[in-house]
Tab-separated table of C-alpha atoms and ligand atoms in Angstrom:
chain	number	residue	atom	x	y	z
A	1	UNK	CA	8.871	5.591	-24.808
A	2	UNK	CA	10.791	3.460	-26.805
A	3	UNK	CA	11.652	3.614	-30.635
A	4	UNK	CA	15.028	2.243	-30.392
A	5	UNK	CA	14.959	-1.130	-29.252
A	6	UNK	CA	16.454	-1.912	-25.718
A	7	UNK	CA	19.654	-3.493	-26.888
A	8	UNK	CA	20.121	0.287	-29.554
A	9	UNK	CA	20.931	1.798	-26.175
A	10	UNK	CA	24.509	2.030	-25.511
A	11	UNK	CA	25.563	0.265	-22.114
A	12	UNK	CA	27.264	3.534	-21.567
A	13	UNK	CA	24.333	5.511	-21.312
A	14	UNK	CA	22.771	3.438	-18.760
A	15	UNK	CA	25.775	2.689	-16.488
A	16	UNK	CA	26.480	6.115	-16.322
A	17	UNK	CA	22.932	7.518	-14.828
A	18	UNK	CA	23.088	4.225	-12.529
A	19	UNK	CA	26.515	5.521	-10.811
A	20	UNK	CA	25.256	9.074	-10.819
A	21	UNK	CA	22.276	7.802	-9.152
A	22	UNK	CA	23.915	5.789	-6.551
A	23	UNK	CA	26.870	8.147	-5.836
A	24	UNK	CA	23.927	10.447	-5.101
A	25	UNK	CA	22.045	8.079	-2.869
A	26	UNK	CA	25.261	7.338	-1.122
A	27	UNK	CA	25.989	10.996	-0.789
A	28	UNK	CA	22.611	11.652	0.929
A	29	UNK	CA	22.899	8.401	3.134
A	30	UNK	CA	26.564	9.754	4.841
A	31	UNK	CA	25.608	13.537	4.652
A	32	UNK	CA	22.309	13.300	5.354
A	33	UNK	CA	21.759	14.451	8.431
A	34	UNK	CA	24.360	17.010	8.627
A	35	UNK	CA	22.735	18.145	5.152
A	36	UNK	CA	18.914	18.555	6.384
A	37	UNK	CA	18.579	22.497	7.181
A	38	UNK	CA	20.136	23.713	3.764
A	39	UNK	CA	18.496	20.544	1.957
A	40	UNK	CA	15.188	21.655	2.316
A	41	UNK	CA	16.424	25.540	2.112
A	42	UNK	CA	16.876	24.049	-1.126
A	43	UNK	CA	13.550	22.581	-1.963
A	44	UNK	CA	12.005	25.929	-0.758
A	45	UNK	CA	14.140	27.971	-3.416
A	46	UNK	CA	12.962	25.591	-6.520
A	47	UNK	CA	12.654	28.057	-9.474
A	48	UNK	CA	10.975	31.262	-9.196
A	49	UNK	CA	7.378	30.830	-8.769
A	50	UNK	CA	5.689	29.227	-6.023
A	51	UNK	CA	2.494	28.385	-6.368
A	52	UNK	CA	-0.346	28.654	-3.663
A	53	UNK	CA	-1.802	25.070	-2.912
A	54	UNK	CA	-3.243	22.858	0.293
A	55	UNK	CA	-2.517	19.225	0.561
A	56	UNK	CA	-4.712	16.602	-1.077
A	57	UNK	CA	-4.840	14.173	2.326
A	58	UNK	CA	-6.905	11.750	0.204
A	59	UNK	CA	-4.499	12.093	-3.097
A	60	UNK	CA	-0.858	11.026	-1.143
A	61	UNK	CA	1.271	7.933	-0.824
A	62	UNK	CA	3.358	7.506	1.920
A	63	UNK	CA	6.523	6.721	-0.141
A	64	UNK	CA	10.137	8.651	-0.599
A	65	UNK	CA	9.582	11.623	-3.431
A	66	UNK	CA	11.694	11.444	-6.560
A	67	UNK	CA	14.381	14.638	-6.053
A	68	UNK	CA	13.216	17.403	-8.281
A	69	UNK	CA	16.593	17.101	-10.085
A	70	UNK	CA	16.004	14.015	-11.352
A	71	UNK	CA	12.373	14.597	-12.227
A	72	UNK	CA	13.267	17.581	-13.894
A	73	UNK	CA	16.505	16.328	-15.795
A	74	UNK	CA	15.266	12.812	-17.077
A	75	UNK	CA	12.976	13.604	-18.878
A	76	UNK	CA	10.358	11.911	-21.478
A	77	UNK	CA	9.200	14.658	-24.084
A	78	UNK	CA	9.701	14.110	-28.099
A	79	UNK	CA	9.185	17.496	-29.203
A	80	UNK	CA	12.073	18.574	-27.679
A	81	UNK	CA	14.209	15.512	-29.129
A	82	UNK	CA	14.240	11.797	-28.422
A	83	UNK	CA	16.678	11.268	-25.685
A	84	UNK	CA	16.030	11.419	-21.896
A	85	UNK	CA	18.130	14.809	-21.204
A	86	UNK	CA	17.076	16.905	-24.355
A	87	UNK	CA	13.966	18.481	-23.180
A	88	UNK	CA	15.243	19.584	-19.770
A	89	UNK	CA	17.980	21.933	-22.243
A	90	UNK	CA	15.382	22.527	-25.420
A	91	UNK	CA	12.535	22.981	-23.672
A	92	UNK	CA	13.967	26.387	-21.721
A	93	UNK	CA	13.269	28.125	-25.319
A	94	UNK	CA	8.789	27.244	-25.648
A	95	UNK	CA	7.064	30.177	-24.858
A	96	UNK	CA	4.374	29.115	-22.233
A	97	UNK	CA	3.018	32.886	-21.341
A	98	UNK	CA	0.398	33.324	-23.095
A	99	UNK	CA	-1.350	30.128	-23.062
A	100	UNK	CA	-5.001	29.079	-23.967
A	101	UNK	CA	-6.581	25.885	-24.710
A	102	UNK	CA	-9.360	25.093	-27.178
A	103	UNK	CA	-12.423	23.458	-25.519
A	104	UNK	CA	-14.833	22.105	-28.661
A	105	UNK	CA	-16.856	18.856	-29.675
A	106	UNK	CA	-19.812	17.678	-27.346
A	107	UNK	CA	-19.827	20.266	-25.306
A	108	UNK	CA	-22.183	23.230	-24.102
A	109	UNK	CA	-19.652	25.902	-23.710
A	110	UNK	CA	-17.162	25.507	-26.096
A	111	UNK	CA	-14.167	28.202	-26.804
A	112	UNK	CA	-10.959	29.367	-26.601
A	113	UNK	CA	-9.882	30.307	-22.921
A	114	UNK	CA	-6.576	31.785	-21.545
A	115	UNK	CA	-5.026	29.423	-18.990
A	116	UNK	CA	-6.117	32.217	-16.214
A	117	UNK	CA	-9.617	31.291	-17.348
A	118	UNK	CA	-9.267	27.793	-17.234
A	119	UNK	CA	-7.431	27.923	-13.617
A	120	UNK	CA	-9.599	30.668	-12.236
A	121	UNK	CA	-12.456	28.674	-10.231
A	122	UNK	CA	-10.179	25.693	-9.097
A	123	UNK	CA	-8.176	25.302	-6.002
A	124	UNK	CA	-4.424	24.103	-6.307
A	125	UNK	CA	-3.513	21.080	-4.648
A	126	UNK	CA	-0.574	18.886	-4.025
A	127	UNK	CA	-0.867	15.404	-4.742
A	128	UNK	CA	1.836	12.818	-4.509
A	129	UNK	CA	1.337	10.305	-7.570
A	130	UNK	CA	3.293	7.477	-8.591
A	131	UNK	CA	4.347	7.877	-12.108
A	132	UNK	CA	5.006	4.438	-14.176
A	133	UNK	CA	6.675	4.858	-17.722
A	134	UNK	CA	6.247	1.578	-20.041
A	135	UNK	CA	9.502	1.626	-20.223
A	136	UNK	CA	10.313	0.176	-16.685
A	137	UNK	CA	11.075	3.239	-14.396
A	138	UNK	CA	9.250	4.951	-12.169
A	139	UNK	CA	8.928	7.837	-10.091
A	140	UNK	CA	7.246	9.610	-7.383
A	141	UNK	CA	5.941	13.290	-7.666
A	142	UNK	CA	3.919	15.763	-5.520
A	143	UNK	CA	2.404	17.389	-7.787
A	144	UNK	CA	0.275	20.729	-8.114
A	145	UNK	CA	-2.778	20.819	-9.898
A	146	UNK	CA	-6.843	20.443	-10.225
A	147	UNK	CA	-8.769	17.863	-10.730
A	148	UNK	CA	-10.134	17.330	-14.412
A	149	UNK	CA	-13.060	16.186	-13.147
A	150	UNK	CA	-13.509	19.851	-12.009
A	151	UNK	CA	-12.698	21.282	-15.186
A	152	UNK	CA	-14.565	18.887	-17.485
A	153	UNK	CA	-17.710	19.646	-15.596
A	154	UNK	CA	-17.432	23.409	-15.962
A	155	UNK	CA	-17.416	23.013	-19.769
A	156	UNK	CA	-20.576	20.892	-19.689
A	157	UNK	CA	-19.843	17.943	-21.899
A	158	UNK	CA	-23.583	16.710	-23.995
A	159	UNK	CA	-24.475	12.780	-23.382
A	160	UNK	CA	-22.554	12.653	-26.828
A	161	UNK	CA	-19.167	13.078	-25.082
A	162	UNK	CA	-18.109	9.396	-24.752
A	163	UNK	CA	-14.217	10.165	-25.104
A	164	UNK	CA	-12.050	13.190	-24.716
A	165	UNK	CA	-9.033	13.596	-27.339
A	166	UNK	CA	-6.528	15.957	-25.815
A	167	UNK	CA	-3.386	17.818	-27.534
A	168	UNK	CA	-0.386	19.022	-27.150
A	169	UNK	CA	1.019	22.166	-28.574
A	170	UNK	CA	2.570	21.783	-32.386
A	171	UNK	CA	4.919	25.267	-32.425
A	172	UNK	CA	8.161	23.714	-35.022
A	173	UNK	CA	9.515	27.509	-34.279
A	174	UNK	CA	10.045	26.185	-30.370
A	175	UNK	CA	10.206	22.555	-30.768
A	176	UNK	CA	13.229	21.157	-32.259
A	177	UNK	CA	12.148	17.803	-31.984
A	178	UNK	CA	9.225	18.305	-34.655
A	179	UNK	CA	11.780	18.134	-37.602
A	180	UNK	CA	11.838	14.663	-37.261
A	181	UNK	CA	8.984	12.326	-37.863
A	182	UNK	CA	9.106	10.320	-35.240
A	183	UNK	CA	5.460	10.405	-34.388
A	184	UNK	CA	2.579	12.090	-36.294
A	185	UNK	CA	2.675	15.630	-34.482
A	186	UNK	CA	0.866	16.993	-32.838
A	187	UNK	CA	1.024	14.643	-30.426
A	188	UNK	CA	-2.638	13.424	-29.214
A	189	UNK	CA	-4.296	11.494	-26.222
A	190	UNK	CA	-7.567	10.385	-25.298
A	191	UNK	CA	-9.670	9.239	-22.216
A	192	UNK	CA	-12.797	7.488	-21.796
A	193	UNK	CA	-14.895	10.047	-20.676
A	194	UNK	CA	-15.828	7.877	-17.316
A	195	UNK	CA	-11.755	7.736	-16.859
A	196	UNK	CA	-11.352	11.155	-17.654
A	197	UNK	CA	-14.304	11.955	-14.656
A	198	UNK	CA	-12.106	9.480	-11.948
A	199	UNK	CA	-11.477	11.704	-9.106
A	200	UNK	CA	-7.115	10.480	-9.881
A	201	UNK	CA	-7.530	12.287	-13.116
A	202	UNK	CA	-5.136	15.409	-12.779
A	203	UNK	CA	-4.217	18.789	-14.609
A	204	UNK	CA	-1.194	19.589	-13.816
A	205	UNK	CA	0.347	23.178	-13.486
A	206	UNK	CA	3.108	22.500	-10.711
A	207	UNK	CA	5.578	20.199	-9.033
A	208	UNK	CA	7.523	20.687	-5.608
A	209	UNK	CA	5.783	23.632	-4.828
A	210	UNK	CA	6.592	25.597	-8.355
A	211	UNK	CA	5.320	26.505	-11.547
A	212	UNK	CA	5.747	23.043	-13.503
A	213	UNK	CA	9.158	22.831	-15.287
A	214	UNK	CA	9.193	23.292	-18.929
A	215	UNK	CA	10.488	19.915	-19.900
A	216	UNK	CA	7.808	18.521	-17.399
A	217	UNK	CA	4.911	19.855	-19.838
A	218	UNK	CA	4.475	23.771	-19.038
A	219	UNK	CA	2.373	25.210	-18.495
A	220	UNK	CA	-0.399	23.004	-17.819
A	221	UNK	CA	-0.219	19.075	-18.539
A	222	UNK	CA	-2.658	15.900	-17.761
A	223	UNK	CA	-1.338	13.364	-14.925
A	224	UNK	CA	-2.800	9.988	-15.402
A	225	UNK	CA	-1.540	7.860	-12.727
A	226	UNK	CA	-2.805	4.681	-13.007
A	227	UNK	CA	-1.926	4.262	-16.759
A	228	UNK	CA	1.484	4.406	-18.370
A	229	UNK	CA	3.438	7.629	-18.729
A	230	UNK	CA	3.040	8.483	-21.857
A	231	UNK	CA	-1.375	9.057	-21.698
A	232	UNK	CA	-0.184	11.886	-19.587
A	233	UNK	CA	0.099	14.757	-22.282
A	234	UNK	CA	2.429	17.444	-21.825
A	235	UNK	CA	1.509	21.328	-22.528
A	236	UNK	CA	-1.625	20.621	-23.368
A	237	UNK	CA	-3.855	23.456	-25.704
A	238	UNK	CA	-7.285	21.538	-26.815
A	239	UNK	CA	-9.554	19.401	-25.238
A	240	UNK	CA	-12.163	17.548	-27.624
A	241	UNK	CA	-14.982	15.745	-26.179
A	242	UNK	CA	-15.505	13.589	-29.324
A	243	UNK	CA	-17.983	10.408	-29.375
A	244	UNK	CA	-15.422	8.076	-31.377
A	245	UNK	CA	-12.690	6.856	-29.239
A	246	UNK	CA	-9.513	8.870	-30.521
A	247	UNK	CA	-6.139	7.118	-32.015
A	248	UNK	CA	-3.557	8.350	-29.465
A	249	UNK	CA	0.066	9.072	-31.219
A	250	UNK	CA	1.750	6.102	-29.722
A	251	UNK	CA	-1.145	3.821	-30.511
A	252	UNK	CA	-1.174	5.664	-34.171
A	253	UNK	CA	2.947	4.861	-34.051
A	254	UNK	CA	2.983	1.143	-33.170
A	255	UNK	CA	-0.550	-0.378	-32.516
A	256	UNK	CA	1.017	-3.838	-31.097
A	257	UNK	CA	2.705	-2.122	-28.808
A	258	UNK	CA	0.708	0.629	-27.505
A	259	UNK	CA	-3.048	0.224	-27.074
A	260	UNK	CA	-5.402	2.931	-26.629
A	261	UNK	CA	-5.652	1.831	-22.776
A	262	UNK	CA	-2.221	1.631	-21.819
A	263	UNK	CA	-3.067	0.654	-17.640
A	264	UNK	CA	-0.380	-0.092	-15.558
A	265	UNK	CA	-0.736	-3.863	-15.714
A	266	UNK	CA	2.157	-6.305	-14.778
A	267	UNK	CA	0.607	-9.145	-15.749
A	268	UNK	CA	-0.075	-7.979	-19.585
A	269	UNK	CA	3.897	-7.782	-21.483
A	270	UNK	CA	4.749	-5.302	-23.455
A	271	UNK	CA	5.612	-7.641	-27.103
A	272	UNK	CA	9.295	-6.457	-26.447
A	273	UNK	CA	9.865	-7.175	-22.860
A	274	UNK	CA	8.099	-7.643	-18.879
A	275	UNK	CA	6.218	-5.204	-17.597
A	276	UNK	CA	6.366	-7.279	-13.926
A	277	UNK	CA	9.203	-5.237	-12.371
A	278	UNK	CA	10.317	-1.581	-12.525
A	279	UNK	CA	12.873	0.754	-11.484
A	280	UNK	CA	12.429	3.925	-9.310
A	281	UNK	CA	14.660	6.006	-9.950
A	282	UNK	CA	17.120	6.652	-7.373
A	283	UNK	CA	17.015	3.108	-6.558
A	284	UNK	CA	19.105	0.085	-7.201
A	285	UNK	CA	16.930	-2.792	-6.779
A	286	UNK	CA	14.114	-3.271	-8.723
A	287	UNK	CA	10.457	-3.407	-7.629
A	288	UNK	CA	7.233	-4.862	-8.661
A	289	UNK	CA	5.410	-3.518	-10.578
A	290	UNK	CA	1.456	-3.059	-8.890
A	291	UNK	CA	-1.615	-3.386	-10.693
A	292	UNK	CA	-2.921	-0.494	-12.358
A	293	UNK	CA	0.491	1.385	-10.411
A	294	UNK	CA	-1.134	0.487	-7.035
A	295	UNK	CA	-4.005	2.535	-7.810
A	296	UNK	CA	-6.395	-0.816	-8.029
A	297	UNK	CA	-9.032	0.444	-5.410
A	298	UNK	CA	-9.744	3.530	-7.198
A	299	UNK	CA	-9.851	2.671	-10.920
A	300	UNK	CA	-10.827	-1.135	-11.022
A	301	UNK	CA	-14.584	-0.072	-11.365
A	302	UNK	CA	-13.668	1.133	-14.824
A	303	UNK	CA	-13.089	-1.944	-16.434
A	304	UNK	CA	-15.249	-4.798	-14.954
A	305	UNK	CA	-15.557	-7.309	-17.509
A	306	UNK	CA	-13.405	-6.102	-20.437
A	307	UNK	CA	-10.226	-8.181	-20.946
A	308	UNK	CA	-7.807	-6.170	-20.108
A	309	UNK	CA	-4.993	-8.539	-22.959
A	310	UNK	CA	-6.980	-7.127	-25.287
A	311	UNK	CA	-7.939	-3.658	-24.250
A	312	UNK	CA	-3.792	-3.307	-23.731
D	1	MTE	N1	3.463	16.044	-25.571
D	1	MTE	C1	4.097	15.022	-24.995
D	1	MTE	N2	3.647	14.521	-23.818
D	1	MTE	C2	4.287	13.485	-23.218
D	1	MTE	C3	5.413	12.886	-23.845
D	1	MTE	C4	5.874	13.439	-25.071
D	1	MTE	O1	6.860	12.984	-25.672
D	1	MTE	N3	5.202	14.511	-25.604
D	1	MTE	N4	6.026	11.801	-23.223
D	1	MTE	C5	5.188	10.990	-22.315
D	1	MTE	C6	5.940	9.967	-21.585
D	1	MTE	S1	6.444	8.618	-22.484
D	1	MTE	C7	6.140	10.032	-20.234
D	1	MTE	S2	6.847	8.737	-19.384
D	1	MTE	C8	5.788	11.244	-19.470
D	1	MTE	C9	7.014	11.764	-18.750
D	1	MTE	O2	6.703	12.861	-17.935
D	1	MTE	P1	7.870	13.592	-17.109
D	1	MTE	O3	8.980	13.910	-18.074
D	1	MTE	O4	7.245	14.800	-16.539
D	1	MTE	O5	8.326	12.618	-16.067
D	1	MTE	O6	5.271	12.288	-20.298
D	1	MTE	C10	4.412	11.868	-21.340
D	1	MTE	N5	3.824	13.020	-22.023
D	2	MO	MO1	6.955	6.952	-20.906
C-alpha cells in the first residue's frame, strides 16, 4: 500500500531491487541448469517446518512461482514498519505459538479456539495463487492452507451473517510498527459473506512447503486472490460474522482510494495512477493486468449487476 505518493519514493530504492532482480534472473538463466540438483535441495530445506499437504489440481496456474526469497523479503506488512524490507527483519520477534482466534457475531458456535482447534478437521493443501498488490506488482505463490469455506461452515454462521469482519493481531510489545499512526490499528478486513463462501477464499498457514514466514502473516493469514493484496489479512485472531458491512483499515484510511471491494480490476484507476499493467516480480517487462487477477470464471457470479466504478 501506498501512503507516500509514487514520486516520495527515492529512484534509488527502486533501481536498486530492479538490478538485484535482474542480476538474479540473469544468474539463473546462465547457471541454470548446472544449478538444478542443489536448487531444489534448496527449496526442500526452506525453514524448519514442513508442513503435510496434497496438491489442489483444481486451485493451480500453470505460471513460473515467485522465489521464496523474494516473497519472503519484500514484503507488505505495517505493523512491522512501512517499508517493503522491515517486516521480513521485525517480524522474527511476534510470538505466533500460542495462537487462538476469536469466532463471535452471527454465529452458532461462537468462542475462543487455539489454532490446533481451528486446523484440526481440515486438510492442507497447496494452491498456487496469483497475488496482485494495488500498487502494481505481483507475484505468484503456492501456498498451504484450507479453504474458508471449510472453516466458516464449521462455526455455523445464522442467516444474520451477511459480512465477516476479520482482524489482525494488535500486540505494540511485538509490533514496532504500531507506534506510529499510520492506520487505525488493529488492522481490520471484511468479506461479503457469499465472497467469503467462494471456493478461492483461502486461510493460509504455509508457503513452499513450510510453516508460513512471519513477515508473510504467521501463523495463519486470509489469501484473497482475486482482490487486491491488501483484503488479505495477515496473522489473523478474530473472525466476526457481523450483518453491517465492516469499514476495512485502508478504506477507514483513504475512502477515495480504497473501497470496501478492492477487485482486481484494470479497467477501474486507482485516483493516483493505472491499474492496467503490473509488474511480477522477477520480471522486467510489464504485464497486463487481468480482470479480477485472471480469476474472472470463478468470481464474476458475485457481482452481476453492481457497477463495479462504484463498488471500487
Ligand atoms: N495485518 C496486515 N495484513 C496485511 C498487510 C498489513 O500491512 N497488515 N498488508 C497487505 C498488503 S498491502 C499486501 S500486498 C499483502 C502482502 O502479502 P505478502 O507480504 O505475504 O506478499 O498483505 C496484506 N495484508
Ligand atoms: Mo498491497
Amino acid at each position: 500500500m501506498l501512503i507516500k505518493r509514487p514520486t516520495d519514493i527515492p529512484s534509488s530504492e527502486i533501481t536498486d531491487k530492479e538490478t538485484y532482480l535482474n542480476r538474479r534472473h540473469f544468474m539463473q538463466s546462465a547457471v541454470g541448469l548446472a544449478m538444478l540438483p542443489l536448487f531444489s535441495e534448496a527449496q526442500a530445506g526452506y525453514g524448519n517446518t514442513p508442513l503435510k499437504h496434497e496438491k489442489a489440481e483444481r486451485f493451480r496456474i500453470d505460471e513460473e512461482l515467485t522465489p521464496y526469497k523474494d516473497i519472503s523479503s519484500y514484503n507488505n506488512y505495517y505493523e512491522f514498519g512501512t517499508d517493503k524490507y522491515s517486516p521480513a527483519k521485525q517480524a522474527q520477534q511476534l510470538t505466533t505459538d500460542p495462537w487462538s482466534i476469536t469466532i463471535a457475531g452471527h454465529v452458532e458456535k461462537p468462542g475462543t479456539y487455539s489454532l490446533e482447534d481451528i486446523m484440526k478437521p481440515h486438510a492442507l493443501e497447496e494452491r498456487i495463487y496469483r497475488l496482485r498488490c494495488v500498487e502494481r506488482w505481483s507475484m505468484v505463490i503456492p501456498w498451504i492452507g484450507f479453504s474458508l469455506a471449510d472453516m466458516i461452515k464449521r462455526f455455523q454462521p445464522t442467516s444474520s451473517a451477511k459480512y465477516v469482519k476479520f482482524t489482525t493481531l494488535e500486540r505494540k510489545s511485538e509490533m514496532p510498527g504500531l507506534r506510529r499512526r499510520v492506520l487505525d490499528w488493529p488492522y481490520v478486513e471484511g468479506l461479503r459473506i457469499d465472497e467469503a463462501m467462494n471456493p478461492l477464499a483461502l486461510m493460509a498457514v504455509g508457503l513452499y512447503g513450510e510453516v508460513l514466514p512471519k513477515q508473510n502473516g504467521a501463523p495463519i493469514r486470509l489469501v484473497v486472490p482475486w482482490k487486491y493484496g491488501f483484503k488479505s489479512i495477515k496473522s489473523v485472531v478474530k473472525i466476526e460474522f457481523v450483518d453491517r458491512q465492516p469499514v476495512s483499515s485502508w478504506e477507514q484510511a483513504a475512502p477515495r482510494e480504497y473501497g470496501f471491494y478492492s477487485n482486481v480490476n484494470p479497467k477501474v484507476d486507482h485516483p493516483r495512477w493505472s491499474q492496467k499493467r503490473e509488474r511480477r516480480i522477477g520480471e522486467f517487462l510489464k504485464r497486463k493486468t487481468l480482470m479480477f487477477n485472471g480469476y474472472e470464471e470463478q468470481v464474476a457470479y458475485l457481482y452481476k449487476g453492481m457497477d463495479l466504478r462504484k463498488n471500487y
